[in-house]
CSV table of C-alpha atoms (C1' of nucleotides) and ligand atoms in Angstrom, one decimal:
chain,number,residue,atom,x,y,z
Q,133,MET,CA,-11.7,-19.3,17.6
Q,134,SER,CA,-15.1,-20.1,16.2
Q,135,ARG,CA,-15.5,-23.0,13.8
Q,136,LEU,CA,-15.2,-22.7,10.1
Q,137,ASN,CA,-18.2,-21.6,8.2
Q,138,LEU,CA,-17.9,-21.8,4.5
Q,139,THR,CA,-20.8,-20.1,2.9
Q,140,THR,CA,-21.5,-20.3,-0.9
Q,141,GLN,CA,-19.7,-17.1,-1.5
Q,142,ARG,CA,-16.7,-18.0,0.6
Q,143,LYS,CA,-16.5,-21.5,-0.9
Q,144,ALA,CA,-16.6,-20.1,-4.4
Q,145,ILE,CA,-13.9,-17.6,-3.6
Q,146,LEU,CA,-11.7,-20.2,-1.9
Q,147,ASP,CA,-12.1,-22.6,-4.9
Q,148,LEU,CA,-11.2,-19.8,-7.3
Q,149,VAL,CA,-8.1,-18.7,-5.4
Q,150,GLN,CA,-6.9,-22.3,-5.0
Q,151,SER,CA,-7.3,-22.9,-8.7
Q,152,CYS,CA,-5.2,-20.0,-9.7
Q,153,GLU,CA,-1.8,-20.5,-11.1
Q,154,ASP,CA,-1.0,-16.9,-10.4
Q,155,HIS,CA,-1.5,-14.5,-7.5
Q,156,PRO,CA,-4.5,-12.4,-8.3
Q,157,THR,CA,-5.6,-9.2,-6.6
Q,158,ALA,CA,-9.1,-8.7,-5.2
Q,159,ALA,CA,-10.1,-6.9,-8.3
Q,160,GLU,CA,-8.9,-9.7,-10.5
Q,161,ILE,CA,-10.7,-12.2,-8.3
Q,162,MET,CA,-14.0,-10.3,-8.7
Q,163,GLU,CA,-13.4,-10.3,-12.5
Q,164,ARG,CA,-12.8,-14.0,-12.6
Q,165,LEU,CA,-15.8,-14.8,-10.4
Q,166,ARG,CA,-18.0,-12.8,-12.7
Q,167,MET,CA,-16.6,-14.7,-15.7
Q,168,ASN,CA,-17.5,-17.9,-13.9
Q,169,GLY,CA,-21.1,-16.7,-13.5
Q,170,HIS,CA,-20.9,-15.5,-10.0
Q,171,GLN,CA,-21.9,-12.0,-8.9
Q,172,PHE,CA,-21.1,-11.2,-5.3
Q,173,ALA,CA,-21.1,-7.8,-3.7
Q,174,TYR,CA,-17.9,-5.9,-3.7
Q,175,GLY,CA,-17.7,-5.9,0.1
Q,176,THR,CA,-18.4,-9.6,0.3
Q,177,VAL,CA,-15.4,-10.4,-1.8
Q,178,TYR,CA,-13.2,-8.4,0.6
Q,179,ASN,CA,-14.9,-9.8,3.7
Q,180,SER,CA,-14.5,-13.4,2.4
Q,181,LEU,CA,-10.8,-12.9,1.5
Q,182,ARG,CA,-10.2,-11.6,5.0
Q,183,TYR,CA,-12.2,-14.5,6.5
Q,184,LEU,CA,-10.3,-17.1,4.5
Q,185,THR,CA,-7.0,-15.4,5.3
Q,186,ASP,CA,-7.8,-15.4,9.0
Q,187,ALA,CA,-8.8,-19.0,8.8
Q,188,GLY,CA,-5.5,-19.8,7.3
Q,189,LEU,CA,-7.0,-21.3,4.1
Q,190,ILE,CA,-5.4,-18.7,1.8
Q,191,ARG,CA,-2.7,-16.1,2.2
Q,192,GLU,CA,-2.6,-12.4,1.6
Q,193,LEU,CA,0.5,-11.1,-0.1
Q,194,LYS,CA,1.7,-7.6,0.3
Q,195,LEU,CA,4.4,-7.2,-2.3
Q,196,GLY,CA,4.7,-3.5,-2.2
Q,197,GLU,CA,2.2,-2.8,-5.0
Q,198,THR,CA,-0.9,-0.8,-4.4
Q,199,ALA,CA,-3.2,-3.8,-4.0
Q,200,SER,CA,-2.8,-7.0,-2.0
Q,201,ARG,CA,-2.5,-10.3,-3.9
Q,202,TYR,CA,-3.9,-13.6,-2.7
Q,203,ASP,CA,-2.3,-17.0,-2.8
Q,204,GLY,CA,-3.9,-20.5,-2.5
Q,205,ARG,CA,-0.6,-21.9,-1.3
Q,206,THR,CA,-0.5,-21.8,2.4
Q,207,GLU,CA,2.9,-23.3,3.1
Q,208,ASP,CA,5.6,-20.8,4.0
Q,209,HIS,CA,7.2,-19.5,0.8
Q,210,TYR,CA,8.3,-16.3,-0.8
Q,211,HIS,CA,7.9,-14.4,-4.1
Q,212,ILE,CA,9.8,-12.8,-6.9
Q,213,VAL,CA,8.4,-10.1,-9.0
Q,214,CYS,CA,9.6,-9.4,-12.6
Q,215,LYS,CA,10.1,-5.7,-12.9
Q,216,LYS,CA,9.6,-5.9,-16.7
Q,217,CYS,CA,6.3,-7.8,-17.0
Q,218,GLY,CA,5.1,-7.8,-13.4
Q,219,ARG,CA,4.6,-11.5,-13.1
Q,220,VAL,CA,4.9,-13.0,-9.6
Q,221,ASP,CA,6.7,-16.4,-9.2
Q,222,GLU,CA,7.1,-18.7,-6.3
Q,223,VAL,CA,10.3,-18.9,-4.3
Q,224,LEU,CA,10.3,-22.1,-2.4
Q,225,SER,CA,13.8,-22.0,-0.8
Q,226,ALA,CA,13.6,-20.6,2.7
Q,227,PRO,CA,16.1,-18.1,4.1
Q,228,PRO,CA,18.8,-20.0,6.0
Q,229,ALA,CA,18.1,-20.5,9.7
Q,230,ASP,CA,21.6,-19.2,10.6
Q,231,TRP,CA,20.7,-15.9,9.1
Q,232,ILE,CA,17.4,-15.6,10.9
Q,233,ARG,CA,19.2,-16.5,14.2
Q,234,GLU,CA,21.8,-13.8,13.5
Q,235,VAL,CA,19.1,-11.3,12.9
Q,236,ALA,CA,17.3,-12.2,16.1
Q,237,ALA,CA,20.5,-12.0,18.1
Q,238,LYS,CA,21.5,-8.6,16.6
Q,239,THR,CA,18.1,-7.0,16.9
Q,240,ASN,CA,17.0,-8.5,20.2
Q,241,TYR,CA,13.7,-9.5,18.7
Q,242,ASP,CA,11.9,-12.7,18.9
Q,243,VAL,CA,11.6,-13.3,15.1
Q,244,HIS,CA,8.3,-14.9,14.2
Q,245,HIS,CA,8.0,-14.5,10.6
Q,246,SER,CA,9.6,-13.0,7.5
Q,247,GLN,CA,8.3,-11.5,4.3
Q,248,VAL,CA,10.7,-11.7,1.4
Q,249,VAL,CA,10.1,-10.2,-2.0
Q,250,PHE,CA,12.8,-10.5,-4.6
Q,251,GLU,CA,12.8,-8.2,-7.6
Q,252,GLY,CA,14.4,-9.0,-10.9
Q,253,VAL,CA,13.9,-10.0,-14.5
Q,254,CYS,CA,12.2,-13.2,-15.4
Q,255,TYR,CA,13.4,-15.7,-18.0
Q,256,SER,CA,11.0,-14.7,-20.8
Q,257,CYS,CA,11.8,-11.0,-20.4
Q,258,LYS,CA,15.5,-11.8,-20.4
Q,259,HIS,CA,15.2,-13.8,-23.7
Q,260,PRO,CA,12.5,-12.0,-25.6
Q,261,ASN,CA,13.1,-13.6,-28.9
Q,262,ALA,CA,13.3,-17.3,-27.7
F,240,MET,CA,19.1,12.1,-15.7
F,241,SER,CA,18.8,15.8,-14.9
F,242,ARG,CA,21.0,17.3,-12.3
F,243,LEU,CA,19.9,17.6,-8.7
F,244,ASN,CA,17.8,20.6,-7.7
F,245,LEU,CA,17.3,21.0,-4.0
F,246,THR,CA,14.7,23.6,-3.4
F,247,THR,CA,14.0,25.0,0.1
F,248,GLN,CA,11.2,22.5,0.5
F,249,ARG,CA,13.1,19.5,-0.7
F,250,LYS,CA,16.1,20.5,1.4
F,251,ALA,CA,14.0,20.8,4.5
F,252,ILE,CA,12.4,17.5,3.9
F,253,LEU,CA,15.7,15.8,3.2
F,254,ASP,CA,17.2,17.2,6.4
F,255,LEU,CA,14.2,16.1,8.4
F,256,VAL,CA,14.2,12.6,7.1
F,257,GLN,CA,18.0,12.3,7.6
F,258,SER,CA,17.7,13.5,11.2
F,259,CYS,CA,15.1,10.9,12.1
F,260,GLU,CA,16.0,8.0,14.3
F,261,ASP,CA,12.9,6.2,13.1
F,262,HIS,CA,11.1,5.6,9.8
F,263,PRO,CA,8.3,8.1,9.6
F,264,THR,CA,5.4,8.0,7.2
F,265,ALA,CA,4.5,11.0,4.9
F,266,ALA,CA,1.9,12.1,7.4
F,267,GLU,CA,4.4,12.0,10.3
F,268,ILE,CA,6.9,13.9,8.2
F,269,MET,CA,4.3,16.6,7.6
F,270,GLU,CA,3.5,16.8,11.3
F,271,ARG,CA,7.2,17.1,12.2
F,272,LEU,CA,7.8,19.8,9.5
F,273,ARG,CA,4.9,21.8,11.0
F,274,MET,CA,6.4,21.5,14.4
F,275,ASN,CA,9.7,22.8,13.0
F,276,GLY,CA,7.9,25.9,11.7
F,277,HIS,CA,7.5,24.8,8.1
F,278,GLN,CA,4.2,24.7,6.3
F,279,PHE,CA,4.4,23.1,2.9
F,280,ALA,CA,1.5,22.0,0.7
F,281,TYR,CA,0.4,18.5,1.1
F,282,GLY,CA,1.2,17.6,-2.5
F,283,THR,CA,4.7,19.2,-2.2
F,284,VAL,CA,5.6,16.8,0.6
F,285,TYR,CA,4.6,13.8,-1.5
F,286,ASN,CA,6.3,15.3,-4.6
F,287,SER,CA,9.5,16.0,-2.7
F,288,LEU,CA,9.6,12.5,-1.1
F,289,ARG,CA,9.3,11.0,-4.6
F,290,TYR,CA,11.9,13.3,-5.9
F,291,LEU,CA,14.4,12.5,-3.1
F,292,THR,CA,13.7,8.8,-3.5
F,293,ASP,CA,14.3,8.9,-7.2
F,294,ALA,CA,17.5,10.9,-6.7
F,295,GLY,CA,18.6,8.1,-4.3
F,296,LEU,CA,18.9,10.5,-1.3
F,297,ILE,CA,16.4,8.7,0.8
F,298,ARG,CA,14.5,5.4,0.6
F,299,GLU,CA,10.9,4.5,0.5
F,300,LEU,CA,10.0,1.5,2.6
F,301,LYS,CA,6.9,-0.6,1.8
F,302,LEU,CA,6.6,-2.7,4.9
F,303,GLY,CA,3.1,-4.0,4.2
F,304,GLU,CA,1.4,-1.4,6.2
F,305,THR,CA,-1.1,1.0,4.6
F,306,ALA,CA,1.4,3.9,4.3
F,307,SER,CA,5.0,4.0,3.0
F,308,ARG,CA,7.7,4.9,5.4
F,309,TYR,CA,10.8,6.9,4.6
F,310,ASP,CA,14.4,6.2,5.5
F,311,GLY,CA,17.4,8.5,5.6
F,312,ARG,CA,19.8,5.5,5.4
F,313,THR,CA,20.5,4.7,1.8
F,314,GLU,CA,22.8,1.7,2.2
F,315,ASP,CA,21.1,-1.6,1.5
F,316,HIS,CA,19.5,-2.9,4.7
F,317,TYR,CA,16.4,-4.5,5.9
F,318,HIS,CA,13.8,-4.0,8.6
F,319,ILE,CA,12.0,-5.7,11.5
F,320,VAL,CA,8.6,-4.7,12.7
F,321,CYS,CA,7.4,-5.3,16.3
F,322,LYS,CA,3.9,-6.7,16.1
F,323,LYS,CA,3.1,-5.5,19.6
F,324,CYS,CA,4.2,-1.8,19.5
F,325,GLY,CA,4.7,-1.2,15.8
F,326,ARG,CA,8.3,0.0,16.1
F,327,VAL,CA,10.5,-0.5,13.1
F,328,ASP,CA,14.2,-1.4,13.6
F,329,GLU,CA,17.1,-1.8,11.3
F,330,VAL,CA,18.4,-5.1,10.2
F,331,LEU,CA,22.0,-4.7,9.0
F,332,SER,CA,22.9,-8.3,8.1
F,333,ALA,CA,22.3,-9.1,4.5
F,334,PRO,CA,20.8,-12.3,3.3
F,335,PRO,CA,23.6,-14.8,2.4
F,336,ALA,CA,24.8,-14.7,-1.2
F,337,ASP,CA,24.4,-18.4,-1.5
F,338,TRP,CA,20.8,-18.2,-0.8
F,339,ILE,CA,20.3,-15.5,-3.4
F,340,ARG,CA,22.2,-17.5,-6.0
F,341,GLU,CA,20.0,-20.5,-5.2
F,342,VAL,CA,16.9,-18.5,-5.7
F,343,ALA,CA,18.2,-17.1,-9.0
F,344,ALA,CA,19.0,-20.6,-10.2
F,345,LYS,CA,15.7,-22.1,-9.2
F,346,THR,CA,13.5,-19.3,-10.5
F,347,ASN,CA,15.5,-18.5,-13.6
F,348,TYR,CA,15.4,-14.8,-12.7
F,349,ASP,CA,18.2,-12.3,-12.7
F,350,VAL,CA,17.8,-11.2,-9.1
F,351,HIS,CA,18.4,-7.5,-8.7
F,352,HIS,CA,17.1,-6.7,-5.4
F,353,SER,CA,15.4,-8.1,-2.3
F,354,GLN,CA,13.0,-6.6,0.2
F,355,VAL,CA,12.9,-8.3,3.5
F,356,VAL,CA,10.6,-7.5,6.4
F,357,PHE,CA,10.9,-9.5,9.6
F,358,GLU,CA,8.1,-9.6,12.0
F,359,GLY,CA,8.4,-10.4,15.7
F,360,VAL,CA,8.4,-8.9,19.2
F,361,CYS,CA,10.9,-6.4,20.3
F,362,TYR,CA,13.0,-6.5,23.5
F,363,SER,CA,10.9,-3.9,25.4
F,364,CYS,CA,7.7,-5.7,24.5
F,365,LYS,CA,9.1,-9.0,25.5
F,366,HIS,CA,10.3,-7.6,28.9
F,367,PRO,CA,7.5,-5.2,29.8
F,368,ASN,CA,8.5,-4.8,33.5
F,369,ALA,CA,12.2,-4.2,33.1
M,28,DA,C1',17.3,45.2,-16.5
M,29,DA,C1',13.2,43.4,-18.8
M,30,DT,C1',11.2,39.4,-21.1
M,31,DT,C1',10.6,34.8,-21.9
M,32,DA,C1',10.8,30.2,-20.7
M,33,DA,C1',11.1,26.3,-17.5
M,34,DA,C1',10.6,24.3,-13.1
M,35,DT,C1',8.3,24.1,-8.7
M,36,DT,C1',4.8,25.0,-5.3
M,37,DT,C1',0.2,25.4,-4.1
M,38,DA,C1',-4.7,24.4,-3.6
M,39,DT,C1',-7.9,21.4,-4.8
M,40,DA,C1',-10.1,17.8,-7.3
M,41,DC,C1',-9.8,13.2,-8.1
M,42,DT,C1',-8.5,8.0,-7.9
M,43,DA,C1',-7.8,3.3,-6.0
M,44,DA,C1',-8.1,0.1,-2.4
M,45,DG,C1',-10.3,-1.1,1.2
M,46,DT,C1',-13.4,-0.5,5.5
M,47,DC,C1',-17.9,0.5,7.8
M,48,DT,C1',-22.8,0.7,8.4
M,49,DA,C1',-27.5,-0.4,8.3
M,50,DA,C1',-31.0,-2.9,6.2
M,51,DA,C1',-32.2,-7.3,4.0
M,52,DT,C1',-31.4,-12.5,3.8
M,53,DA,C1',-30.0,-16.7,5.2
M,54,DC,C1',-28.9,-20.1,8.6
M,55,DT,C1',-29.4,-22.3,13.6
M,56,DA,C1',-31.2,-23.7,17.8
M,57,DC,C1',-35.0,-24.4,20.1
N,139,DG,C1',-42.4,-22.2,13.2
N,140,DT,C1',-40.2,-18.5,16.0
N,141,DA,C1',-36.3,-16.2,17.9
N,142,DG,C1',-31.6,-15.2,17.6
N,143,DT,C1',-27.3,-15.2,15.2
N,144,DA,C1',-24.5,-14.8,11.2
N,145,DT,C1',-23.8,-13.3,6.5
N,146,DT,C1',-24.7,-10.7,2.4
N,147,DT,C1',-25.7,-6.6,0.1
N,148,DA,C1',-25.6,-1.7,-1.5
N,149,DG,C1',-23.7,2.2,-0.7
N,150,DA,C1',-21.4,5.7,2.1
N,151,DC,C1',-17.1,6.6,3.9
N,152,DT,C1',-11.8,6.6,4.8
N,153,DT,C1',-7.0,6.7,3.8
N,154,DA,C1',-3.0,7.3,1.0
N,155,DG,C1',-1.6,9.0,-2.8
N,156,DT,C1',-1.8,11.1,-7.7
N,157,DA,C1',-3.3,14.6,-11.3
N,158,DT,C1',-4.4,19.2,-12.7
N,159,DA,C1',-4.2,24.0,-13.4
N,160,DA,C1',-3.2,28.4,-11.7
N,161,DA,C1',0.3,31.1,-9.2
N,162,DT,C1',5.1,31.6,-7.9
N,163,DT,C1',9.9,31.0,-8.1
N,164,DT,C1',14.1,30.3,-10.7
N,165,DA,C1',16.9,30.3,-14.8
N,166,DA,C1',18.0,31.7,-19.5
N,167,DT,C1',18.0,35.1,-23.3
N,168,DT,C1',18.1,39.4,-25.3
U,259,MN,MN1,2.8,-18.0,-3.9
U,260,MN,MN1,16.2,1.7,7.9
U,261,ZN,ZN1,9.1,-10.7,-17.0
U,262,ZN,ZN1,7.6,-3.7,20.6
DNA sequence: AATTAAATTTATACTAAGTCTAAATACTAC
DNA sequence: GTAGTATTTAGACTTAGTATAAATTTAATT
């Protein structure tokens, strides 16, 4: 509940994540920061990513891989992973409200949130010679 | 592609996972095996869980927690996690085919599979005094 | 049955991702 | 400017899981 405090490090990490076309892991973020001339402590990168996630400025994605990925897009959306090349693309269609209501009714839960990860083969991997 | 080989250890672990009402982690499985009088090496439990998962006899669930959970139910189904007490319940309604088709069309992927994890508050946590 | 070969288990070392700690810096409020 | 709070840093530590190599079990061959 305390007010936002964007230090140099946090700002640089926020800018970087927001500028990414993809969904980098913490390790990839550190690598890119280094390439941009920054050199922050290992722990600071993790602390900042958590801080920015808690502040709602970025999102942490747990896609079932060993490492979390980070996303500059904060609107609710989902992801699809190519099992051939590993790329992660956006899924902007939300699950139908009817289905969510049905799940809530059948499980007796208040459903607050859903994480959806699709798995499949992307266009480039499907058409390798195009 | 080799034929199934259920050793004593693998069989005991399969039986245990299939008998569970819940979705135990590897650590919980080891603990329960020990309580049932078994004493297998740490690595054997992990190896067996992988073997059984690859053989399609059990399922590995990656629900975004730090450890995988295992599931004796092998039909396609989904899960809902209570953010108060941590319990994991079954979700047996599948996402509507229309929605999956829409996702495939918009992303240009061949969609093979989807992982869905709902998050919310379970009945007991909602009605604590009942 | 004895011998060889292949698969599995075991104990233990190692890895990867992330958290924790305590000292050093930086920022705020007075 | 001083005191107090927040953050960064370096490095130790934790957790979940994998890799390795020797020992054991199982299967195949003579
Ligand atoms: Mn995204
Ligand atoms: Mn289940
Ligand atoms: Zn691909
Ligand atoms: Zn609950």
